Coordinates of C-alpha atoms in Angstrom, one line a residue:
Chain A
M254 CA -26.0 30.9 -54.9
F255 CA -23.7 28.4 -53.4
A256 CA -25.9 25.3 -54.0
I257 CA -26.1 25.8 -57.9
R258 CA -22.5 26.8 -58.3
E259 CA -21.6 23.5 -56.4
M260 CA -23.9 21.5 -58.8
S261 CA -22.6 23.1 -61.9
R262 CA -19.0 22.7 -60.9
R263 CA -19.6 19.0 -59.6
K264 CA -21.4 17.7 -62.6
L265 CA -20.3 14.1 -62.3
Q266 CA -21.3 13.8 -58.6
F267 CA -24.7 15.4 -59.1
G268 CA -25.1 13.9 -62.5
L269 CA -25.0 10.5 -60.9
V270 CA -27.4 11.3 -58.2
T271 CA -29.8 12.6 -60.8
G272 CA -29.3 9.6 -63.0
V273 CA -30.5 7.2 -60.1
V274 CA -33.5 9.6 -59.5
I275 CA -34.4 9.3 -63.1
L276 CA -34.4 5.6 -62.8
I277 CA -36.4 5.5 -59.7
A278 CA -38.9 8.3 -61.0
Y279 CA -39.1 6.3 -64.3
L280 CA -40.1 3.1 -62.5
V281 CA -42.8 5.1 -60.3
L282 CA -44.1 6.6 -63.3
M283 CA -44.5 3.7 -65.5
V284 CA -46.2 1.7 -62.4
T285 CA -48.4 4.6 -62.2
G286 CA -49.1 4.5 -65.9
L287 CA -49.6 0.7 -65.8
G288 CA -52.2 1.1 -63.0
L289 CA -54.1 3.8 -64.7
G290 CA -53.9 1.7 -68.0
L291 CA -55.2 -1.3 -66.2
N292 CA -58.2 0.6 -64.6
Q293 CA -59.0 2.0 -68.1
L294 CA -59.2 -1.5 -69.5
A295 CA -61.2 -2.4 -66.4
G296 CA -63.9 0.0 -66.8
N297 CA -63.6 3.2 -68.8
A298 CA -66.6 2.2 -70.8
L299 CA -68.4 2.4 -67.5
L300 CA -67.0 5.6 -66.4
A301 CA -67.6 7.1 -69.8
M302 CA -71.4 6.6 -69.4
D303 CA -73.4 9.7 -69.1
G304 CA -74.7 9.2 -65.6
D305 CA -73.7 9.7 -61.9
Y306 CA -75.1 6.6 -60.4
F307 CA -75.6 2.9 -60.8
A308 CA -78.3 0.7 -59.4
Y309 CA -77.7 -3.1 -58.8
S310 CA -79.8 -6.0 -57.6
E311 CA -79.5 -6.2 -53.9
R312 CA -77.7 -9.8 -53.7
S313 CA -75.2 -8.9 -56.4
N314 CA -72.7 -7.4 -54.0
L315 CA -72.2 -4.6 -56.5
S316 CA -70.9 -7.1 -59.2
V317 CA -72.2 -6.2 -62.6
I318 CA -71.6 -9.9 -63.6
R319 CA -74.1 -11.1 -60.8
S320 CA -76.6 -8.1 -60.9
Q321 CA -79.9 -9.1 -62.4
L322 CA -82.7 -6.8 -62.5
S323 CA -86.2 -7.5 -63.5
E324 CA -88.5 -5.0 -65.4
A325 CA -90.4 -4.3 -62.3
Q326 CA -87.3 -3.3 -60.5
V327 CA -86.1 -1.1 -63.3
K328 CA -89.5 0.7 -63.5
D329 CA -89.6 0.9 -59.7
L330 CA -86.1 2.5 -59.4
S331 CA -86.4 4.7 -62.4
S332 CA -89.2 6.4 -60.6
A333 CA -87.3 6.8 -57.2
P334 CA -87.1 10.4 -55.8
G335 CA -84.4 12.3 -57.2
V336 CA -83.9 10.3 -60.2
K337 CA -84.0 12.4 -63.5
A338 CA -83.3 10.0 -66.1
A339 CA -82.4 6.1 -66.1
A340 CA -81.2 3.6 -68.8
A341 CA -81.0 -0.1 -68.4
V342 CA -77.8 -1.5 -69.2
G343 CA -77.1 -5.4 -69.6
Y344 CA -73.5 -6.9 -69.8
T345 CA -72.3 -10.2 -70.9
A346 CA -68.9 -11.4 -71.9
A347 CA -68.8 -13.0 -75.3
A348 CA -66.6 -14.9 -77.4
I349 CA -66.4 -13.0 -80.9
E350 CA -65.4 -14.6 -84.0
Y351 CA -64.4 -12.0 -86.5
Q352 CA -62.6 -14.3 -89.0
P353 CA -62.9 -17.9 -89.5
G354 CA -61.1 -19.3 -86.5
E355 CA -60.0 -16.0 -85.0
V356 CA -61.6 -15.3 -81.7
E357 CA -61.3 -12.4 -79.4
T358 CA -63.6 -11.8 -76.4
G359 CA -65.8 -8.5 -76.1
A360 CA -67.9 -6.8 -73.5
L361 CA -71.5 -7.0 -74.8
L362 CA -73.4 -4.0 -73.4
G363 CA -77.1 -4.0 -74.1
I364 CA -78.7 -0.4 -74.3
D365 CA -81.7 1.3 -75.6
P366 CA -81.4 3.8 -78.4
G367 CA -82.1 7.4 -77.2
S368 CA -81.2 6.5 -73.6
I369 CA -78.4 8.1 -71.5
A370 CA -76.5 4.9 -72.0
E371 CA -76.1 5.4 -75.6
P372 CA -72.7 5.9 -76.6
A373 CA -71.6 8.5 -79.0
V374 CA -70.7 7.1 -82.4
I375 CA -67.5 8.3 -84.0
E376 CA -67.8 6.5 -87.2
G377 CA -70.8 4.9 -88.8
R378 CA -74.0 5.2 -87.5
A379 CA -76.0 4.8 -84.0
L380 CA -78.2 2.0 -83.3
T381 CA -82.0 2.2 -84.1
A382 CA -84.8 0.1 -82.6
R383 CA -84.9 -1.9 -85.7
D384 CA -81.3 -3.0 -85.5
A385 CA -81.7 -6.3 -83.8
R386 CA -78.6 -7.8 -85.4
A387 CA -76.5 -4.7 -85.5
L388 CA -73.4 -3.9 -83.2
L389 CA -71.3 -0.7 -82.3
V390 CA -67.7 -1.6 -81.5
D391 CA -65.1 0.3 -79.7
R392 CA -62.2 1.7 -81.7
S393 CA -59.8 -0.7 -79.6
W394 CA -61.8 -3.7 -81.3
V395 CA -61.1 -2.1 -84.7
N396 CA -57.2 -1.7 -83.8
L397 CA -57.1 -5.2 -82.4
T398 CA -59.0 -7.2 -85.1
G399 CA -58.9 -4.9 -88.0
T400 CA -62.6 -5.7 -88.6
G401 CA -64.9 -2.5 -89.0
I402 CA -68.2 -1.2 -90.2
G403 CA -70.0 -3.6 -92.6
D404 CA -68.3 -6.7 -91.3
T405 CA -70.2 -9.3 -89.7
L406 CA -69.1 -10.9 -86.4
L407 CA -70.2 -14.1 -84.8
V408 CA -71.3 -13.4 -81.1
Q409 CA -71.1 -16.5 -79.0
V410 CA -72.5 -16.9 -75.6
G411 CA -73.0 -20.4 -74.5
L412 CA -72.8 -23.0 -77.3
S413 CA -74.5 -21.0 -80.1
A414 CA -73.2 -18.2 -82.3
E415 CA -75.2 -15.5 -83.7
P416 CA -74.1 -13.0 -86.4
F417 CA -74.2 -9.3 -86.0
E418 CA -73.2 -6.6 -88.4
V419 CA -70.8 -3.8 -87.4
V420 CA -72.8 -0.5 -88.2
G421 CA -70.7 2.0 -86.1
V422 CA -67.7 2.7 -84.2
V423 CA -67.5 4.4 -80.7
D424 CA -64.7 5.6 -78.5
E425 CA -66.0 4.2 -75.1
G426 CA -62.9 2.0 -74.2
S427 CA -63.1 -1.2 -72.4
F428 CA -65.2 -3.0 -69.8
F429 CA -63.7 -5.9 -67.8
F430 CA -60.6 -5.7 -69.9
Q431 CA -62.5 -6.5 -73.1
P432 CA -63.4 -3.9 -75.9
A433 CA -66.9 -2.5 -75.3
M434 CA -69.5 -3.7 -78.0
F435 CA -73.1 -2.2 -77.9
M436 CA -76.2 -3.8 -79.0
L437 CA -79.9 -3.4 -78.4
R438 CA -80.8 -4.6 -75.0
D439 CA -83.4 -6.7 -76.5
S440 CA -80.8 -8.4 -78.5
W441 CA -78.6 -8.7 -75.5
R442 CA -81.4 -10.4 -73.6
G443 CA -81.9 -12.9 -76.7
V444 CA -78.1 -13.7 -76.9
S445 CA -77.4 -13.9 -73.1
Y446 CA -80.4 -15.9 -71.9
R447 CA -81.9 -17.3 -75.3
A448 CA -85.5 -17.8 -74.0
V449 CA -86.7 -14.2 -73.4
D450 CA -89.9 -14.2 -71.1
Q451 CA -91.0 -12.7 -67.8
E452 CA -88.4 -14.5 -66.0
T453 CA -85.6 -13.3 -68.1
P454 CA -83.6 -10.4 -66.6
Y455 CA -84.4 -7.2 -68.0
A456 CA -80.9 -5.6 -67.4
S457 CA -77.8 -6.1 -65.5
V458 CA -77.7 -2.6 -64.0
V459 CA -79.3 0.7 -64.5
L460 CA -77.6 3.9 -65.1
L461 CA -79.1 6.9 -63.3
Q462 CA -78.9 10.6 -63.5
G463 CA -80.3 12.7 -60.4
D464 CA -79.4 14.1 -57.1
G465 CA -78.7 12.5 -53.8
L466 CA -79.2 9.1 -55.0
E467 CA -76.2 7.4 -53.3
G468 CA -77.6 4.8 -50.7
A469 CA -81.0 4.9 -52.3
S470 CA -82.4 1.4 -52.2
G471 CA -85.9 -0.4 -52.8
P472 CA -87.2 -3.9 -53.2
N473 CA -84.1 -5.9 -54.1
W474 CA -82.1 -2.9 -55.6
E475 CA -79.6 -0.5 -54.3
V476 CA -77.9 2.6 -55.7
V477 CA -74.1 3.7 -55.6
T478 CA -72.1 6.4 -57.1
K479 CA -70.4 5.7 -60.5
D480 CA -67.0 6.0 -58.6
T481 CA -68.1 3.1 -56.2
A482 CA -69.3 1.0 -59.1
F483 CA -66.1 1.3 -60.9
W484 CA -64.1 0.4 -57.9
N485 CA -66.5 -2.6 -57.3
I486 CA -65.6 -4.0 -60.7
E487 CA -64.1 -7.4 -60.1
G488 CA -60.3 -7.1 -59.7
V489 CA -60.1 -3.4 -59.8
S490 CA -59.5 -2.7 -56.1
A491 CA -56.9 -5.5 -55.8
Q492 CA -55.3 -4.5 -59.0
Q493 CA -55.0 -0.8 -57.7
G494 CA -53.9 -1.9 -54.3
T495 CA -51.1 -4.1 -56.0
V496 CA -50.0 -1.1 -58.1
D497 CA -50.2 1.1 -55.2
A498 CA -47.9 -1.1 -53.2
L499 CA -45.4 -1.1 -56.0
R500 CA -45.6 2.7 -56.3
Y501 CA -45.1 3.2 -52.7
M502 CA -42.2 0.7 -52.6
G503 CA -40.7 2.7 -55.4
L504 CA -41.2 6.0 -53.5
L505 CA -39.6 4.3 -50.4
I506 CA -36.7 3.0 -52.2
G507 CA -36.4 6.3 -53.9
A508 CA -36.4 8.3 -50.4
M509 CA -33.6 6.0 -49.1
V510 CA -31.5 6.1 -52.2
I511 CA -31.6 9.8 -52.5
G512 CA -31.3 10.1 -48.7
V513 CA -28.2 7.8 -48.8
F514 CA -26.5 9.5 -51.8
F515 CA -26.9 13.1 -50.0
Y516 CA -25.7 11.6 -46.7
V517 CA -22.5 10.3 -48.6
I518 CA -22.2 13.7 -50.2
T519 CA -22.5 15.5 -46.9
L520 CA -20.0 13.3 -45.2
Q521 CA -17.5 14.0 -47.9
K522 CA -17.8 17.7 -47.5
I523 CA -18.0 17.9 -43.7
A524 CA -14.6 19.7 -43.8
L525 CA -15.7 22.3 -46.2
L526 CA -19.0 22.7 -44.4
G527 CA -17.1 23.2 -41.3
V528 CA -15.1 25.9 -42.9
L529 CA -18.0 27.7 -44.3
K530 CA -19.4 27.7 -40.6
A531 CA -16.3 29.1 -39.4
I532 CA -16.3 32.1 -41.7
G533 CA -19.9 32.8 -40.9
A534 CA -22.3 30.5 -42.7
S535 CA -25.2 29.9 -40.5
G536 CA -26.6 26.3 -40.1
L537 CA -29.8 27.5 -41.7
Y538 CA -28.0 29.0 -44.8
L539 CA -26.1 25.6 -45.3
T540 CA -29.3 23.5 -44.7
V541 CA -31.2 25.7 -47.1
Q542 CA -28.5 25.3 -49.7
G543 CA -28.5 21.3 -49.0
M544 CA -32.2 21.4 -49.3
L545 CA -32.2 23.2 -52.5
Q546 CA -29.8 20.7 -54.0
V547 CA -31.9 17.9 -53.2
F548 CA -35.0 19.7 -54.4
L549 CA -33.2 20.5 -57.8
V550 CA -31.8 17.0 -58.2
S551 CA -35.3 15.3 -57.6
L552 CA -37.2 17.6 -59.6
T553 CA -34.7 17.5 -62.6
G554 CA -34.5 13.7 -62.3
T555 CA -38.2 13.4 -62.2
L556 CA -39.0 15.8 -65.0
I557 CA -36.5 13.8 -67.3
A558 CA -38.1 10.6 -66.2
V559 CA -41.6 12.0 -67.2
G560 CA -40.2 12.9 -70.6
L561 CA -38.7 9.3 -71.0
A562 CA -41.9 7.6 -69.7
V563 CA -44.2 9.7 -72.1
L564 CA -41.5 8.9 -75.0
T565 CA -41.7 5.1 -74.1
K566 CA -45.4 5.2 -74.3
A567 CA -45.4 7.0 -77.4
T568 CA -42.7 4.8 -79.2
V569 CA -42.2 1.4 -77.6
L570 CA -45.3 0.4 -76.0
S571 CA -48.7 0.3 -77.5
A572 CA -51.9 0.2 -75.4
D573 CA -52.6 -3.2 -76.9
T574 CA -49.4 -4.7 -75.6
V575 CA -49.0 -2.9 -72.4
P576 CA -51.8 -1.0 -70.9
I577 CA -49.9 2.1 -69.9
A578 CA -51.8 5.4 -69.7
F579 CA -50.8 8.7 -68.3
T580 CA -52.8 11.6 -67.3
T581 CA -51.6 15.1 -66.3
G582 CA -52.9 14.5 -62.9
A583 CA -50.9 11.3 -62.5
I584 CA -47.8 12.7 -63.8
V585 CA -48.1 15.7 -61.4
N586 CA -48.9 13.6 -58.6
S587 CA -46.0 11.3 -59.4
T588 CA -43.6 14.3 -59.9
V589 CA -44.6 15.6 -56.4
A590 CA -44.3 12.2 -54.7
V591 CA -40.9 11.6 -55.8
V592 CA -39.6 15.2 -55.0
V593 CA -41.2 14.8 -51.6
A594 CA -39.6 11.4 -51.1
G595 CA -36.4 12.9 -52.2
V596 CA -36.5 15.6 -49.9
L597 CA -37.7 13.6 -46.9
G598 CA -34.9 10.9 -47.6
A599 CA -32.3 13.6 -47.5
A600 CA -33.6 15.0 -44.2
L601 CA -31.0 13.1 -42.2
S602 CA -28.4 14.8 -44.3
M603 CA -29.8 18.0 -43.4
R604 CA -29.6 17.3 -39.7
Q605 CA -26.0 16.2 -40.2
I606 CA -25.3 19.9 -41.7
G607 CA -26.8 21.5 -38.7
A608 CA -24.7 19.5 -36.3
I609 CA -21.4 20.3 -37.9
D610 CA -19.1 21.9 -35.4
P611 CA -17.2 24.8 -37.1
I612 CA -14.0 24.1 -35.0
I613 CA -13.1 21.3 -37.5
A614 CA -12.0 24.1 -39.6
M615 CA -9.0 24.5 -37.5
Q616 CA -8.4 20.9 -37.0
Q617 CA -7.9 19.9 -40.9
Q618 CA -4.4 21.4 -41.1
Chain B
M12 CA -10.3 51.1 -24.6
S13 CA -8.9 48.2 -26.7
L14 CA -10.9 46.6 -29.4
L15 CA -10.2 43.2 -28.0
N16 CA -10.0 42.4 -24.3
L17 CA -9.5 38.9 -23.0
R18 CA -10.0 38.8 -19.0
D19 CA -8.9 35.6 -17.4
I20 CA -9.9 33.2 -20.0
T21 CA -9.9 29.4 -19.2
K22 CA -10.6 26.4 -21.1
S23 CA -10.7 23.0 -19.8
Y24 CA -11.5 19.5 -21.5
G25 CA -12.8 16.5 -19.6
E26 CA -13.5 16.1 -16.0
G27 CA -11.8 14.7 -12.9
A28 CA -8.6 12.8 -13.5
Q29 CA -9.1 13.2 -17.5
R30 CA -9.4 17.0 -17.1
V31 CA -7.0 19.0 -19.2
D32 CA -6.5 22.7 -18.8
A33 CA -5.8 24.1 -22.3
L34 CA -5.9 27.6 -21.0
R35 CA -5.4 28.6 -17.5
G36 CA -6.3 32.3 -17.2
V37 CA -5.3 34.3 -20.2
S38 CA -5.6 38.0 -20.2
M39 CA -4.8 40.1 -23.1
A40 CA -5.8 43.1 -25.4
V41 CA -5.2 43.9 -28.9
E42 CA -5.7 47.5 -30.2
A43 CA -7.4 48.5 -33.6
G44 CA -4.6 48.6 -36.3
E45 CA -2.4 46.3 -34.2
M46 CA -0.9 42.8 -35.4
V47 CA -0.1 40.5 -32.6
A48 CA 1.7 37.2 -33.0
L49 CA 0.9 34.3 -30.7
V50 CA 3.7 31.9 -30.6
G51 CA 4.3 28.9 -28.5
P52 CA 5.1 25.1 -28.8
S53 CA 2.7 22.5 -30.0
G54 CA -0.1 21.9 -27.4
S55 CA 0.6 25.3 -25.5
G56 CA -2.9 26.3 -26.2
K57 CA -2.3 29.1 -28.8
S58 CA -4.9 27.4 -31.4
T59 CA -7.4 27.0 -28.6
L60 CA -7.0 30.8 -27.8
L61 CA -7.5 31.7 -31.3
A62 CA -10.6 29.4 -31.5
I63 CA -12.0 31.2 -28.6
I64 CA -11.4 34.7 -29.9
G65 CA -12.9 33.6 -33.1
G66 CA -16.1 32.3 -31.5
L67 CA -15.4 28.7 -32.7
L68 CA -15.0 27.6 -29.1
S69 CA -16.6 29.0 -25.8
P70 CA -14.1 29.5 -23.0
T71 CA -14.9 27.6 -19.9
S72 CA -14.7 30.9 -17.8
G73 CA -13.6 34.4 -18.3
A74 CA -14.6 37.1 -20.5
M75 CA -13.8 38.2 -24.1
L76 CA -14.9 41.8 -25.0
I77 CA -15.2 43.2 -28.3
G78 CA -15.9 46.8 -27.4
D79 CA -18.5 46.3 -24.5
R80 CA -20.0 42.9 -25.9
D81 CA -18.7 39.7 -24.2
V82 CA -18.6 37.1 -27.0
A83 CA -18.0 34.4 -24.4
R84 CA -21.7 34.8 -23.4
F85 CA -22.9 34.7 -27.0
D86 CA -25.3 31.7 -28.0
A87 CA -24.6 29.7 -31.2
R88 CA -26.7 32.0 -33.4
Q89 CA -25.0 35.2 -32.0
R90 CA -21.5 33.4 -32.3
S91 CA -22.3 32.7 -36.1
Q92 CA -23.1 36.2 -36.6
Y93 CA -20.0 37.4 -34.8
R94 CA -17.9 35.1 -37.1
R95 CA -19.6 36.4 -40.1
D96 CA -19.6 40.2 -39.4
Q97 CA -16.7 40.8 -37.1
A98 CA -14.1 38.1 -37.1
G99 CA -12.3 37.4 -40.4
F100 CA -10.5 33.9 -40.5
V101 CA -7.4 32.9 -42.4
F102 CA -6.6 29.2 -41.8
Q103 CA -3.3 27.4 -42.2
A104 CA -4.5 25.5 -45.4
S105 CA -6.5 28.6 -46.7
N106 CA -9.6 26.5 -46.9
L107 CA -10.9 28.1 -49.9
V108 CA -13.9 26.4 -51.6
P109 CA -12.1 24.5 -54.2
F110 CA -14.6 24.5 -56.9
L111 CA -15.3 28.2 -56.6
T112 CA -13.0 31.0 -58.3
A113 CA -10.9 33.2 -56.2
R114 CA -13.7 36.0 -56.9
E115 CA -16.5 33.6 -56.0
N116 CA -14.8 32.6 -52.9
L117 CA -14.9 36.1 -51.7
L118 CA -18.6 36.8 -52.9
L119 CA -19.8 33.5 -51.0
V120 CA -19.0 35.3 -47.7
G121 CA -20.9 38.4 -48.9
E122 CA -23.8 35.9 -49.5
F123 CA -24.0 34.8 -46.0
G124 CA -25.3 38.2 -44.7
G125 CA -27.6 39.0 -47.7
A126 CA -25.7 42.3 -48.5
D127 CA -26.0 44.2 -51.7
R128 CA -24.7 42.3 -54.6
A129 CA -23.4 45.1 -56.6
A130 CA -21.6 46.4 -53.6
L131 CA -20.2 42.9 -52.8
R132 CA -18.9 42.6 -56.4
K133 CA -17.2 46.1 -56.1
R134 CA -15.7 45.2 -52.8
A135 CA -14.4 41.6 -54.1
D136 CA -12.7 43.2 -57.2
E137 CA -11.2 46.0 -55.0
L138 CA -9.7 43.4 -52.6
L139 CA -8.5 41.3 -55.3
E140 CA -6.7 44.0 -56.9
E141 CA -5.2 45.5 -53.6
L142 CA -3.9 42.0 -53.0
G143 CA -2.4 41.4 -56.4
L144 CA -5.0 38.9 -57.4
T145 CA -6.8 40.4 -60.4
D146 CA -5.2 38.0 -62.9
A147 CA -6.2 35.0 -60.8
A148 CA -9.7 36.2 -60.0
G149 CA -11.2 33.8 -62.3
Q150 CA -9.2 30.8 -61.3
A151 CA -10.6 28.0 -59.1
G152 CA -9.4 27.7 -55.7
N153 CA -7.9 24.4 -56.2
R154 CA -5.7 25.8 -59.1
L155 CA -4.1 28.6 -57.4
S156 CA -0.6 28.4 -56.0
G157 CA -0.3 28.4 -52.0
G158 CA 0.7 31.9 -51.8
Q159 CA -2.1 33.0 -54.1
R160 CA -4.5 30.8 -51.9
Q161 CA -3.5 32.5 -48.7
R162 CA -3.9 36.0 -50.1
V163 CA -7.3 35.1 -51.5
A164 CA -8.1 33.8 -47.8
I165 CA -6.9 37.2 -46.6
A166 CA -9.1 39.0 -48.9
R167 CA -12.0 36.7 -48.0
A168 CA -11.2 37.6 -44.4
L169 CA -11.5 41.3 -45.1
M170 CA -14.8 40.9 -47.3
R171 CA -17.3 41.8 -44.7
D172 CA -15.0 44.6 -43.2
P173 CA -14.5 42.7 -39.9
L174 CA -13.0 44.4 -36.7
L175 CA -10.7 41.4 -36.2
I176 CA -8.6 39.2 -38.6
L177 CA -7.5 36.0 -37.0
V178 CA -4.9 34.0 -38.6
D179 CA -3.8 30.3 -38.0
E180 CA -0.2 29.3 -39.2
P181 CA -0.6 31.3 -42.3
T182 CA 2.8 30.3 -43.8
A183 CA 3.1 26.7 -42.6
S184 CA 2.6 25.2 -46.0
L185 CA 4.8 28.0 -47.9
D186 CA 8.4 28.6 -48.4
S187 CA 9.9 31.4 -46.6
K188 CA 9.7 33.8 -49.4
R189 CA 6.2 33.3 -50.1
G190 CA 5.4 33.3 -46.6
A191 CA 7.1 36.6 -46.1
H192 CA 4.9 38.0 -48.9
V193 CA 1.7 36.6 -47.4
V194 CA 2.5 38.2 -43.9
E195 CA 3.4 41.4 -45.5
A196 CA 0.1 41.3 -47.2
L197 CA -1.6 40.7 -44.1
R198 CA 0.3 43.5 -42.2
D199 CA -0.5 46.0 -44.8
A200 CA -4.3 45.1 -44.7
V201 CA -4.2 45.2 -40.8
H202 CA -2.5 48.6 -40.8
G203 CA -4.2 50.0 -43.8
R204 CA -7.7 49.2 -42.6
H205 CA -7.1 49.8 -39.1
K206 CA -8.0 46.0 -38.0
A207 CA -7.0 44.1 -35.0
C208 CA -5.2 41.0 -35.9
V209 CA -4.0 37.9 -33.9
M210 CA -1.7 35.6 -35.7
V211 CA -0.8 32.1 -34.4
T212 CA 2.6 31.0 -35.7
H213 CA 5.6 28.7 -35.0
D214 CA 7.7 30.6 -37.3
L215 CA 9.6 33.2 -35.1
E216 CA 10.8 35.1 -38.4
M217 CA 7.2 35.6 -39.5
A218 CA 6.2 36.6 -36.0
A219 CA 8.8 39.2 -35.9
R220 CA 7.0 40.9 -38.6
A221 CA 4.2 41.5 -36.2
D222 CA 3.7 44.6 -34.1
R223 CA 4.0 42.5 -30.8
I224 CA 4.6 39.0 -29.9
L225 CA 3.0 36.9 -27.2
E226 CA 4.1 33.9 -26.1
I227 CA 1.9 31.2 -24.8
R228 CA 3.4 28.1 -22.8
D229 CA 1.2 25.4 -21.1
G230 CA -2.0 27.6 -21.3
L231 CA -0.4 30.6 -19.8
L232 CA 0.8 33.9 -21.5
Q233 CA 4.5 34.0 -20.7
A234 CA 5.8 37.5 -21.9
H235 CA 4.9 40.7 -23.7
E236 CA 7.7 41.6 -26.0
P237 CA 8.1 44.2 -28.8
A238 CA 8.2 42.6 -32.2
M239 CA 11.3 42.9 -34.5
Q240 CA 10.8 45.1 -37.6
P241 CA 11.2 42.9 -40.7
A242 CA 14.8 42.9 -41.9
S243 CA 13.9 43.5 -45.5
P244 CA 10.5 44.4 -46.3
A245 CA 8.8 42.7 -49.3
P246 CA 9.0 45.0 -52.3
C247 CA 5.7 44.1 -53.7
I248 CA 2.5 42.4 -52.7
V249 CA 2.4 40.3 -55.9
D250 CA 4.6 37.3 -55.4
P251 CA 6.9 37.0 -58.3
C252 CA 7.6 33.3 -57.7
E253 CA 3.9 32.6 -58.7

């Protein structure tokens, strides 16, 4: 096939274009991976919870930080039509001292043992109702601080700090960019509000399983899907918007650069294309050959960039330093996006091919 | 009936005071198996006439019949098919695809029409052998000598077994010895395969090797003269100088 033979014989020319596609696709992939990584830090602990919906207090504007639900509200919404299971969840950000003078922040999540909000323990043991001073920590906390099962952490909310012992490790990820830490909900109430009485919030939100609960509401509470809850985590939408803008800019630049490259290549071989038309090649045949070259260059460049991006993630960047994450879906989406951008960018060149007059074959003597 | 019939072909460019009449009513006929040389000074209209016969240009008026089909009335798609299947071109600069080998240049033409690959390969090899190019079959177009390039161009023109061979100054970039061999190869192909051939040339010595010479001047055919026979036919097709 003409397109492939030309590429194999003009390696330098097409290699340069492929190199540029690699750089652009690499940029797009890394930005996409950064967006995914940041999203995971923002709320994969929330997404990992075994439920379909979250209930918030009505005036919280779907903010886990501002949402405060009373015991009466939790009971009311737990018995709402369509609810199959419910679990009260409390959230507070805390300073965690893991060694004298060494402090990191953690996302304290108060849960009830046996509820649908209870995380799966990958090391150690689960919480029991008697573990008022016990913690489950996420694996990222262990990686970050080097502390583990049996270590005592000082949990500070406000001015006082209370000791908690790590009894288990979970793999739930982060919440609000902090490693998730699970404690009994009653302990969470004590740590977060000190004096626990009728006026103390019973939970921040309620995790729900059920059918058709989206939009359900009651006295001062409302229900949204887990997806909506995720996108309403403070900063997530703005962060994703920024990442998307960078990604689209990358794709736009990619489309323009690939388009310009192929336009120049087309201009360089107008005489040759004119000769091919003169000896019987149709405009469609030459356009298909051109499109095939654009497709192959874009696809090859992007696949090499995928390899480089995954290699970079595996070798140079750790999740603790730069939060980059890749999923198969994200890689496939980015690959398709770069290839489509390349093909669209080169469309002008393809129009140029269609317009070449074969008479130029007799004028270049 | 002649294979190619041109009837009162005109070609004009521009309008009003800017109007240039490149062809002013050209009528001619070429038989199958006949090689016609078209001679004339620069700007006389011979290349324009060749471009019209080859379907690269449309005439302003007149008819150009291949059998009973008027190519002058073809649309762009039909003209492309005509160039692919019925008209084989040999250009002055050969215009081979420089990064393809001689053999690939031939196969490329076959690729345009989607013919059977095995049959195309066989035909390409036969043509290369016939034109003394077997040893050069694997060489890239830009590595061939001028004479070899023109012979590959002739083979390429014959690849799809066209009715017409159209040749534009085939020896302009060659010395007289190589030029003579190229024209002999062309002549053998035309006679041996019973093709109609129109060759534009400045070189009267080369024109004399054609069956008939037509002279064009100021857009009009001037005379029909029988061609001279070549004084010393080339002993072989393979150019010993290459």
